Short mmCIF file of C-alpha atoms and ligand atoms in Angstrom, two decimals:
data_model
loop_
_atom_site.label_atom_id
_atom_site.label_comp_id
_atom_site.label_asym_id
_atom_site.label_seq_id
_atom_site.Cartn_x
_atom_site.Cartn_y
_atom_site.Cartn_z
CA MET A 1 -17.57 10.23 25.58
CA ALA A 2 -19.00 6.77 23.46
CA ARG A 3 -16.49 4.33 23.03
CA ILE A 4 -13.98 4.58 19.98
CA TYR A 5 -13.78 1.88 17.96
CA PHE A 6 -10.40 1.97 15.75
CA ASP A 7 -10.73 -2.13 14.76
CA HIS A 8 -12.24 -1.89 11.34
CA ASN A 9 -9.54 -3.82 10.00
CA ALA A 10 -10.85 -6.48 12.03
CA THR A 11 -14.82 -6.07 11.45
CA ALA A 12 -16.46 -2.98 10.46
CA PRO A 13 -19.47 -1.86 12.22
CA LEU A 14 -22.16 -2.23 9.91
CA ARG A 15 -23.52 0.62 7.92
CA PRO A 16 -27.15 1.79 8.12
CA ALA A 17 -27.77 1.31 4.14
CA ALA A 18 -26.51 -2.33 4.85
CA ARG A 19 -28.51 -3.03 8.13
CA ASP A 20 -31.96 -1.54 5.55
CA ALA A 21 -30.89 -3.95 3.13
CA LEU A 22 -30.52 -6.79 5.22
CA ILE A 23 -33.53 -6.33 7.11
CA ALA A 24 -35.54 -5.56 4.33
CA ALA A 25 -34.27 -8.74 2.45
CA LEU A 26 -34.72 -11.05 5.82
CA ASP A 27 -37.77 -11.84 4.32
CA ALA A 28 -36.87 -13.23 0.89
CA GLY A 29 -37.97 -15.88 -0.74
CA ASN A 30 -35.58 -18.97 -2.19
CA ALA A 31 -34.02 -17.35 -5.25
CA SER A 32 -34.23 -20.63 -6.81
CA SER A 33 -37.98 -20.60 -7.04
CA VAL A 34 -39.97 -19.48 -10.39
CA HIS A 35 -42.77 -17.49 -8.56
CA ALA A 36 -42.58 -13.70 -8.07
CA GLU A 37 -41.47 -14.39 -4.44
CA GLY A 38 -38.10 -16.74 -6.11
CA ARG A 39 -37.86 -13.42 -8.52
CA ALA A 40 -37.77 -10.94 -6.21
CA ALA A 41 -35.17 -12.66 -4.24
CA ARG A 42 -32.98 -13.57 -7.27
CA ALA A 43 -32.99 -9.48 -8.76
CA LYS A 44 -31.55 -8.84 -5.37
CA ILE A 45 -28.47 -11.51 -5.94
CA GLU A 46 -28.39 -10.52 -9.67
CA ASN A 47 -28.23 -6.80 -8.93
CA ALA A 48 -25.36 -7.24 -6.45
CA ARG A 49 -23.62 -9.34 -8.53
CA GLY A 50 -23.67 -6.88 -11.28
CA LEU A 51 -22.50 -3.99 -9.16
CA ILE A 52 -19.48 -6.27 -8.10
CA ALA A 53 -18.91 -7.26 -11.76
CA ARG A 54 -19.26 -3.95 -12.74
CA HIS A 55 -16.93 -2.26 -10.34
CA PHE A 56 -14.10 -4.81 -11.03
CA GLY A 57 -14.25 -5.12 -14.49
CA ALA A 58 -15.82 -9.02 -14.89
CA LYS A 59 -18.36 -10.77 -16.53
CA PRO A 60 -21.42 -11.28 -13.87
CA GLU A 61 -21.16 -14.88 -14.46
CA LEU A 62 -17.91 -14.96 -13.26
CA VAL A 63 -18.81 -13.77 -9.95
CA VAL A 64 -19.44 -16.25 -7.33
CA PHE A 65 -20.89 -15.53 -3.76
CA THR A 66 -19.35 -17.10 -0.55
CA SER A 67 -19.58 -17.23 2.90
CA GLY A 68 -16.47 -14.91 3.15
CA ALA A 69 -13.13 -14.42 2.25
CA THR A 70 -12.15 -17.73 3.87
CA GLU A 71 -14.26 -19.61 1.90
CA ALA A 72 -13.45 -17.80 -1.58
CA ALA A 73 -10.06 -18.56 -0.98
CA ASN A 74 -10.96 -22.22 -0.28
CA MET A 75 -12.69 -21.76 -3.76
CA ALA A 76 -9.91 -19.97 -5.55
CA LEU A 77 -6.38 -21.91 -4.72
CA ARG A 78 -6.87 -24.94 -6.04
CA PRO A 79 -4.24 -27.12 -8.84
CA ALA A 80 -6.70 -27.91 -11.06
CA LEU A 81 -8.56 -24.72 -12.72
CA ALA A 82 -11.03 -25.15 -15.78
CA GLY A 83 -8.60 -24.45 -18.37
CA PHE A 84 -4.91 -25.42 -17.28
CA ASP A 85 -3.42 -26.82 -13.92
CA CYS A 86 -1.15 -25.32 -11.55
CA ASP A 87 1.63 -27.15 -10.16
CA ARG A 88 2.48 -25.42 -6.90
CA LEU A 89 1.32 -22.48 -4.73
CA VAL A 90 3.52 -19.57 -3.78
CA VAL A 91 2.21 -16.96 -1.17
CA GLY A 92 3.15 -13.63 -0.21
CA GLY A 93 5.35 -13.49 3.06
CA GLY A 94 2.30 -11.55 4.75
CA GLU A 95 -0.86 -13.51 3.79
CA HIS A 96 -3.81 -14.24 5.92
CA PRO A 97 -4.04 -17.75 7.54
CA CYS A 98 -6.89 -18.47 4.90
CA VAL A 99 -4.49 -18.66 1.98
CA VAL A 100 -1.00 -19.76 3.68
CA SER A 101 -2.55 -23.17 4.43
CA GLY A 102 -1.77 -24.63 0.81
CA HIS A 103 -5.10 -25.69 0.08
CA GLY A 104 -5.24 -28.50 -2.85
CA PHE A 105 -1.14 -28.09 -3.14
CA GLY A 106 -0.35 -29.49 0.28
CA ALA A 107 2.19 -26.78 0.87
CA ALA A 108 2.88 -23.53 0.11
CA VAL A 109 6.23 -21.37 -0.69
CA SER A 110 6.52 -18.09 0.74
CA VAL A 111 8.30 -15.03 -0.48
CA ALA A 112 9.94 -12.76 1.79
CA LEU A 113 8.96 -9.22 2.47
CA ASP A 114 11.41 -6.67 3.09
CA GLY A 115 11.87 -4.67 6.40
CA GLU A 116 8.99 -2.25 5.42
CA GLY A 117 6.96 -4.85 4.89
CA ARG A 118 6.39 -5.34 0.92
CA LEU A 119 6.63 -8.48 -1.27
CA ASP A 120 10.33 -8.54 -2.40
CA LEU A 121 10.13 -8.89 -6.10
CA ALA A 122 13.36 -10.34 -6.79
CA ALA A 123 12.70 -13.12 -3.80
CA LEU A 124 9.19 -13.54 -5.95
CA ARG A 125 10.92 -14.00 -9.26
CA ASP A 126 13.07 -16.98 -8.09
CA ALA A 127 10.31 -18.48 -6.10
CA LEU A 128 7.98 -18.57 -9.34
CA GLY A 129 11.04 -20.02 -11.31
CA GLY A 130 10.80 -23.91 -11.85
CA ALA A 131 9.12 -26.31 -13.41
CA GLY A 132 5.49 -26.42 -13.93
CA ALA A 133 2.78 -23.49 -13.70
CA PRO A 134 2.58 -21.32 -9.83
CA MET A 135 -0.11 -20.06 -8.60
CA LEU A 136 0.60 -16.91 -6.55
CA ALA A 137 -1.32 -15.81 -3.90
CA LEU A 138 -1.13 -12.22 -2.78
CA GLN A 139 -2.66 -9.69 -0.41
CA ALA A 140 -3.30 -5.91 -2.44
CA ALA A 141 -3.00 -4.97 1.26
CA ASN A 142 -1.89 -6.43 4.55
CA ASN A 143 -4.36 -6.14 7.50
CA GLU A 144 -1.90 -5.90 10.28
CA THR A 145 0.27 -2.83 8.87
CA GLY A 146 -1.71 -2.05 5.82
CA VAL A 147 1.46 -2.33 3.50
CA ILE A 148 -0.04 -2.42 -0.13
CA GLN A 149 1.88 -4.91 -2.19
CA PRO A 150 3.44 -4.34 -5.98
CA VAL A 151 0.30 -6.45 -7.06
CA ALA A 152 0.89 -5.35 -10.93
CA GLU A 153 4.52 -6.26 -10.75
CA ALA A 154 3.78 -9.43 -9.37
CA ALA A 155 1.15 -10.12 -11.93
CA ALA A 156 3.34 -9.71 -14.75
CA LEU A 157 6.06 -11.83 -13.12
CA VAL A 158 3.54 -14.64 -12.45
CA HIS A 159 2.24 -14.44 -16.03
CA GLU A 160 5.45 -14.25 -17.46
CA ALA A 161 6.05 -17.80 -15.67
CA GLY A 162 2.76 -19.13 -17.02
CA GLY A 163 1.33 -18.95 -13.84
CA VAL A 164 -2.26 -17.54 -12.26
CA LEU A 165 -2.36 -14.44 -9.50
CA VAL A 166 -5.07 -14.93 -6.89
CA CYS A 167 -5.30 -11.69 -4.93
CA ASP A 168 -6.79 -11.30 -1.28
CA ALA A 169 -8.47 -7.51 -2.01
CA VAL A 170 -10.20 -7.70 1.48
CA GLN A 171 -8.35 -5.06 2.78
CA ALA A 172 -7.92 -2.99 -0.01
CA LEU A 173 -11.61 -3.01 -1.44
CA GLY A 174 -13.17 0.33 -1.45
CA ARG A 175 -9.78 2.07 0.24
CA VAL A 176 -7.47 1.73 -3.22
CA ASP A 177 -8.18 0.62 -6.48
CA CYS A 178 -8.05 -3.16 -6.49
CA THR A 179 -10.08 -3.82 -9.91
CA PHE A 180 -8.58 -6.25 -12.61
CA ALA A 181 -7.19 -3.53 -14.78
CA ALA A 182 -5.38 -2.12 -11.68
CA THR A 183 -4.24 -5.26 -10.29
CA GLY A 184 -3.67 -7.66 -13.29
CA ALA A 185 -4.99 -10.52 -11.22
CA ASP A 186 -6.50 -13.42 -12.39
CA VAL A 187 -8.97 -14.15 -9.74
CA LEU A 188 -9.80 -11.62 -6.59
CA PHE A 189 -11.86 -12.04 -3.46
CA VAL A 190 -13.46 -9.49 -1.06
CA SER A 191 -15.51 -10.47 2.30
CA SER A 192 -18.44 -8.05 3.28
CA HIS A 193 -17.90 -7.57 6.65
CA LYS A 194 -14.61 -5.32 6.54
CA ILE A 195 -16.53 -2.51 4.33
CA GLY A 196 -19.61 -2.18 7.01
CA GLY A 197 -21.95 -5.23 5.04
CA PRO A 198 -22.72 -8.43 6.97
CA LYS A 199 -20.74 -11.06 8.43
CA GLY A 200 -20.71 -14.15 6.73
CA VAL A 201 -20.29 -13.00 2.95
CA GLY A 202 -18.09 -12.40 0.39
CA ALA A 203 -17.27 -13.15 -3.11
CA VAL A 204 -15.05 -14.44 -5.54
CA ILE A 205 -14.28 -12.84 -8.97
CA PHE A 206 -12.68 -14.65 -11.82
CA ALA A 207 -11.28 -12.47 -14.72
CA ARG A 208 -12.57 -15.78 -17.10
CA ARG A 209 -13.46 -19.18 -17.14
CA ALA A 210 -10.11 -20.97 -17.24
CA VAL A 211 -9.18 -19.92 -14.10
CA MET A 212 -12.37 -21.14 -12.13
CA PRO A 213 -11.72 -24.26 -10.19
CA ALA A 214 -12.67 -27.01 -12.02
CA GLU A 215 -13.86 -29.17 -9.17
CA LYS A 216 -16.73 -27.14 -7.44
CA LEU A 217 -16.03 -27.14 -3.17
CA LEU A 218 -19.59 -27.06 -2.46
CA ARG A 219 -21.67 -29.98 -4.11
CA GLY A 220 -25.56 -30.37 -4.30
CA GLY A 221 -27.66 -27.80 -6.21
CA GLY A 222 -27.06 -25.76 -9.25
CA GLN A 223 -26.72 -22.20 -7.34
CA GLU A 224 -24.22 -20.14 -8.24
CA ARG A 225 -23.79 -21.99 -11.48
CA GLY A 226 -23.00 -24.83 -9.83
CA PHE A 227 -19.90 -23.40 -8.01
CA ARG A 228 -21.58 -23.49 -4.71
CA ALA A 229 -24.57 -25.18 -3.63
CA GLY A 230 -26.90 -24.36 -1.15
CA THR A 231 -29.65 -22.03 -0.83
CA GLU A 232 -28.38 -18.35 -1.24
CA ASN A 233 -28.13 -16.12 1.90
CA VAL A 234 -30.18 -13.26 0.16
CA ALA A 235 -30.68 -11.05 2.89
CA ALA A 236 -26.56 -11.41 3.44
CA ILE A 237 -25.83 -10.44 -0.44
CA ALA A 238 -28.38 -7.64 -0.61
CA GLY A 239 -26.60 -5.97 2.74
CA PHE A 240 -22.95 -6.46 1.37
CA ALA A 241 -24.46 -5.08 -2.15
CA ALA A 242 -25.70 -2.13 -0.10
CA ALA A 243 -22.05 -1.58 1.91
CA PHE A 244 -20.27 -2.54 -1.66
CA SER A 245 -22.16 0.63 -3.37
CA GLU A 246 -21.58 3.04 -0.43
CA ILE A 247 -18.01 2.37 -0.21
CA ILE A 248 -17.49 2.69 -3.80
CA ALA A 249 -19.13 6.13 -4.19
CA SER A 250 -17.59 7.40 -1.01
CA GLY A 251 -14.10 5.86 -1.56
CA PRO A 252 -11.89 8.42 -2.37
CA ALA A 253 -13.13 11.46 -0.58
CA GLU A 254 -13.47 9.10 2.63
CA MET A 255 -9.97 7.67 2.13
CA ALA A 256 -8.60 11.46 2.36
CA ARG A 257 -10.70 11.98 5.55
CA LEU A 258 -9.35 9.13 7.05
CA GLY A 259 -5.71 9.08 5.95
CA ALA A 260 -5.63 12.53 6.88
CA LEU A 261 -7.00 11.62 10.49
CA ARG A 262 -4.44 8.53 10.99
CA ASP A 263 -1.94 10.83 9.72
CA ARG A 264 -2.81 13.01 12.48
CA ILE A 265 -2.49 10.40 15.11
CA GLU A 266 0.72 9.23 14.16
CA ALA A 267 2.20 12.51 14.33
CA GLU A 268 0.53 12.68 17.69
CA VAL A 269 1.88 9.52 18.77
CA ARG A 270 5.42 9.99 17.63
CA ALA A 271 5.18 13.38 19.41
CA LEU A 272 4.37 11.55 22.68
CA ALA A 273 6.58 8.51 22.32
CA PRO A 274 9.40 9.58 20.05
CA GLU A 275 10.69 5.71 20.69
CA ALA A 276 7.45 4.67 18.62
CA VAL A 277 8.27 2.34 15.67
CA VAL A 278 5.69 2.44 12.73
CA PHE A 279 5.40 -0.16 10.76
CA GLY A 280 5.88 -0.03 7.22
CA ALA A 281 5.81 3.85 7.37
CA GLY A 282 8.26 3.60 4.55
CA ALA A 283 5.96 2.04 2.28
CA PRO A 284 2.69 2.82 0.32
CA ARG A 285 -0.13 1.91 3.16
CA LEU A 286 -3.64 1.82 3.65
CA PRO A 287 -4.82 5.28 4.11
CA ASN A 288 -6.95 3.84 7.36
CA THR A 289 -4.12 1.77 9.05
CA MET A 290 -1.25 2.30 11.72
CA ALA A 291 0.64 -0.46 13.03
CA PHE A 292 2.90 0.94 15.82
CA ALA A 293 4.96 -0.23 18.80
CA LEU A 294 5.63 1.36 22.01
CA PRO A 295 8.82 -0.56 23.16
CA GLY A 296 8.66 -1.57 26.34
CA PHE A 297 4.96 -1.41 26.78
CA ALA A 298 3.41 -5.24 25.77
CA ALA A 299 0.79 -5.33 23.69
CA GLU A 300 -1.78 -7.34 25.71
CA THR A 301 -1.63 -5.22 28.22
CA MET A 302 -2.07 -1.85 26.40
CA VAL A 303 -4.99 -3.25 24.45
CA ALA A 304 -6.89 -4.21 27.56
CA ALA A 305 -6.20 -1.15 29.00
CA LEU A 306 -7.23 1.32 26.26
CA ASP A 307 -10.18 -1.08 26.09
CA VAL A 308 -11.11 -0.03 29.89
CA GLU A 309 -10.23 3.90 28.65
CA GLY A 310 -13.16 3.28 25.96
CA VAL A 311 -10.46 2.53 23.21
CA ALA A 312 -11.19 -0.91 20.94
CA LEU A 313 -7.94 -1.52 19.02
CA SER A 314 -6.10 -4.60 18.61
CA SER A 315 -2.74 -5.82 19.21
CA GLY A 316 -0.18 -6.74 16.14
CA SER A 317 -0.49 -10.38 17.41
CA ALA A 318 -2.50 -12.59 16.12
CA CYS A 319 -5.04 -14.62 18.68
CA SER A 320 -6.99 -17.26 17.52
CA SER A 321 -8.73 -19.41 19.99
CA GLY A 322 -7.70 -17.08 22.98
CA LYS A 323 -3.97 -18.28 22.28
CA VAL A 324 -1.63 -15.01 21.42
CA SER A 325 1.03 -15.89 18.97
CA ALA A 326 4.00 -13.16 17.85
CA SER A 327 2.87 -11.69 14.44
CA ALA A 328 3.73 -13.63 11.64
CA VAL A 329 3.73 -10.67 9.26
CA LEU A 330 6.11 -8.79 11.62
CA ALA A 331 8.71 -11.45 11.73
CA ALA A 332 8.56 -11.85 8.13
CA MET A 333 9.85 -8.03 8.24
CA GLY A 334 12.45 -8.49 10.54
CA VAL A 335 11.26 -6.77 13.33
CA ALA A 336 12.26 -8.22 16.64
CA PRO A 337 10.46 -10.18 18.59
CA GLU A 338 10.47 -7.50 21.75
CA VAL A 339 9.11 -4.98 19.81
CA ALA A 340 6.88 -7.08 17.94
CA ARG A 341 5.39 -8.01 21.10
CA CYS A 342 4.55 -4.45 21.88
CA ALA A 343 2.45 -4.10 18.62
CA LEU A 344 -0.81 -2.55 18.71
CA ARG A 345 -2.68 -1.64 15.25
CA ILE A 346 -5.31 1.27 14.62
CA SER A 347 -7.56 0.80 11.36
CA LEU A 348 -10.03 3.66 10.58
CA GLY A 349 -13.40 3.62 9.21
CA TRP A 350 -16.89 5.48 8.12
CA PRO A 351 -17.70 6.25 11.75
CA ASN A 352 -14.45 7.77 13.10
CA ASN A 353 -14.11 11.43 13.15
CA GLU A 354 -12.07 14.38 13.94
CA GLN A 355 -12.95 14.62 17.70
CA GLU A 356 -11.64 10.68 18.12
CA GLY A 357 -8.62 11.47 16.49
CA VAL A 358 -8.12 14.60 19.31
CA ALA A 359 -8.90 12.02 22.28
CA PHE A 360 -7.23 8.89 20.83
CA PRO A 361 -3.72 10.57 22.05
CA GLU A 362 -4.76 11.94 25.22
CA ILE A 363 -6.20 8.24 26.28
CA LEU A 364 -3.16 6.84 25.08
CA ALA A 365 -0.84 9.43 26.74
CA LYS A 366 -2.97 8.79 30.12
CA VAL A 367 -2.42 4.71 29.71
CA ARG A 368 1.17 5.10 28.95
CA HIS A 369 2.21 7.37 31.84
CA ARG A 370 0.20 4.85 34.03
CA MET A 371 1.42 2.05 32.57
CA SER A 372 5.29 3.40 33.28
CA GLN A 373 4.55 3.69 36.58
CA ARG A 374 3.87 0.22 37.67
CA ARG A 375 7.32 -1.04 35.94
N1 PLP B 1 -7.60 -11.56 4.42
C1 PLP B 1 -7.66 -11.00 4.60
C2 PLP B 1 -6.31 -9.99 4.54
C3 PLP B 1 -8.40 -10.71 5.62
O1 PLP B 1 -7.80 -9.71 6.77
C4 PLP B 1 -9.09 -11.35 6.68
C5 PLP B 1 -9.96 -11.25 7.54
O2 PLP B 1 -9.51 -11.06 8.54
C6 PLP B 1 -9.66 -12.53 5.67
C7 PLP B 1 -8.62 -12.81 4.37
C8 PLP B 1 -10.38 -13.50 5.93
O3 PLP B 1 -12.27 -12.72 5.52
P1 PLP B 1 -13.59 -13.60 6.15
O4 PLP B 1 -13.41 -13.08 7.58
O5 PLP B 1 -14.33 -13.16 5.69
O6 PLP B 1 -13.26 -15.20 5.99
#
């Protein structure tokens, strides 16, 4: 059997439509040139911008293409905005590292999660109180657990406190509604490679001019209306747009299919190992994600053994620069360290099918049996 790729929250395989659009635009001209080649490149970028703007309910001129969500977070999380200043940064307890570093604010106040991984709204209300306008950075859905955050409720609280909500919609895009109308956010950002587009491209979408940063992150030419200088990566943007239109068109049906597949895998895992702990199972979750632990079976060992058996999935631990550290998200949920070190994450996506859903529990059972004999 071919390998089983269950790690779409890390990155999704390139969709064929995205690959075609990417290849077709590799030779594009410079979108700032006035000749036909330049105008053709410009048309590709503006088509992509229009598509994204329409979906989120934004004006096209308020969509800025970036190199991905990390750059988008760096652009959006700034104290000085075009319309007013924010004085402090408040972040959800499970945010991605690209958000939590504090950016121009120096430091961020983190809001507790409950045991299911949902933001504690009472704690949020407390954190938002105090002098000056807060900026709240909150993800629409968590990358490790798939738990969907109460973004609309948080938006109401932050607006009451005179602040701004910047929403990381990276994992929610195409999986749950993360438009401005659904979230109440002031700024949203997304990344292409999580939806089957090319890596190294994303977008930040502003609801209005007043919440755009006062200062430009990259200075130089006037590209992206001066918000991001440098010749645009036309091919990556075209590939992103192709993946975007596919995921938006297929979203609800695809998510129903993947949700059924995830539920079936989850039921099989629970039947195989009744002691399994499924994180965030009591909260609304993305239909494609399941984070779980088989207590006593260390995640790194399981990931390596499953990889040998042809399954790619992630451990719940953060791994950067080859160093494995405990998951900050699970710690914020109050998961005991000995359980957190056994956390695995399955994240499904467009290529996954029923056969893989049947094969995976059998492979997991085999690996678990082998591991238990070594103990
Ligand atoms: N936010 C979330 C929730 C993510 O899962 C990721 C990717 O891991 C990012 C932000 C960063 O995205 P990018 O790889 O485009 O910088």
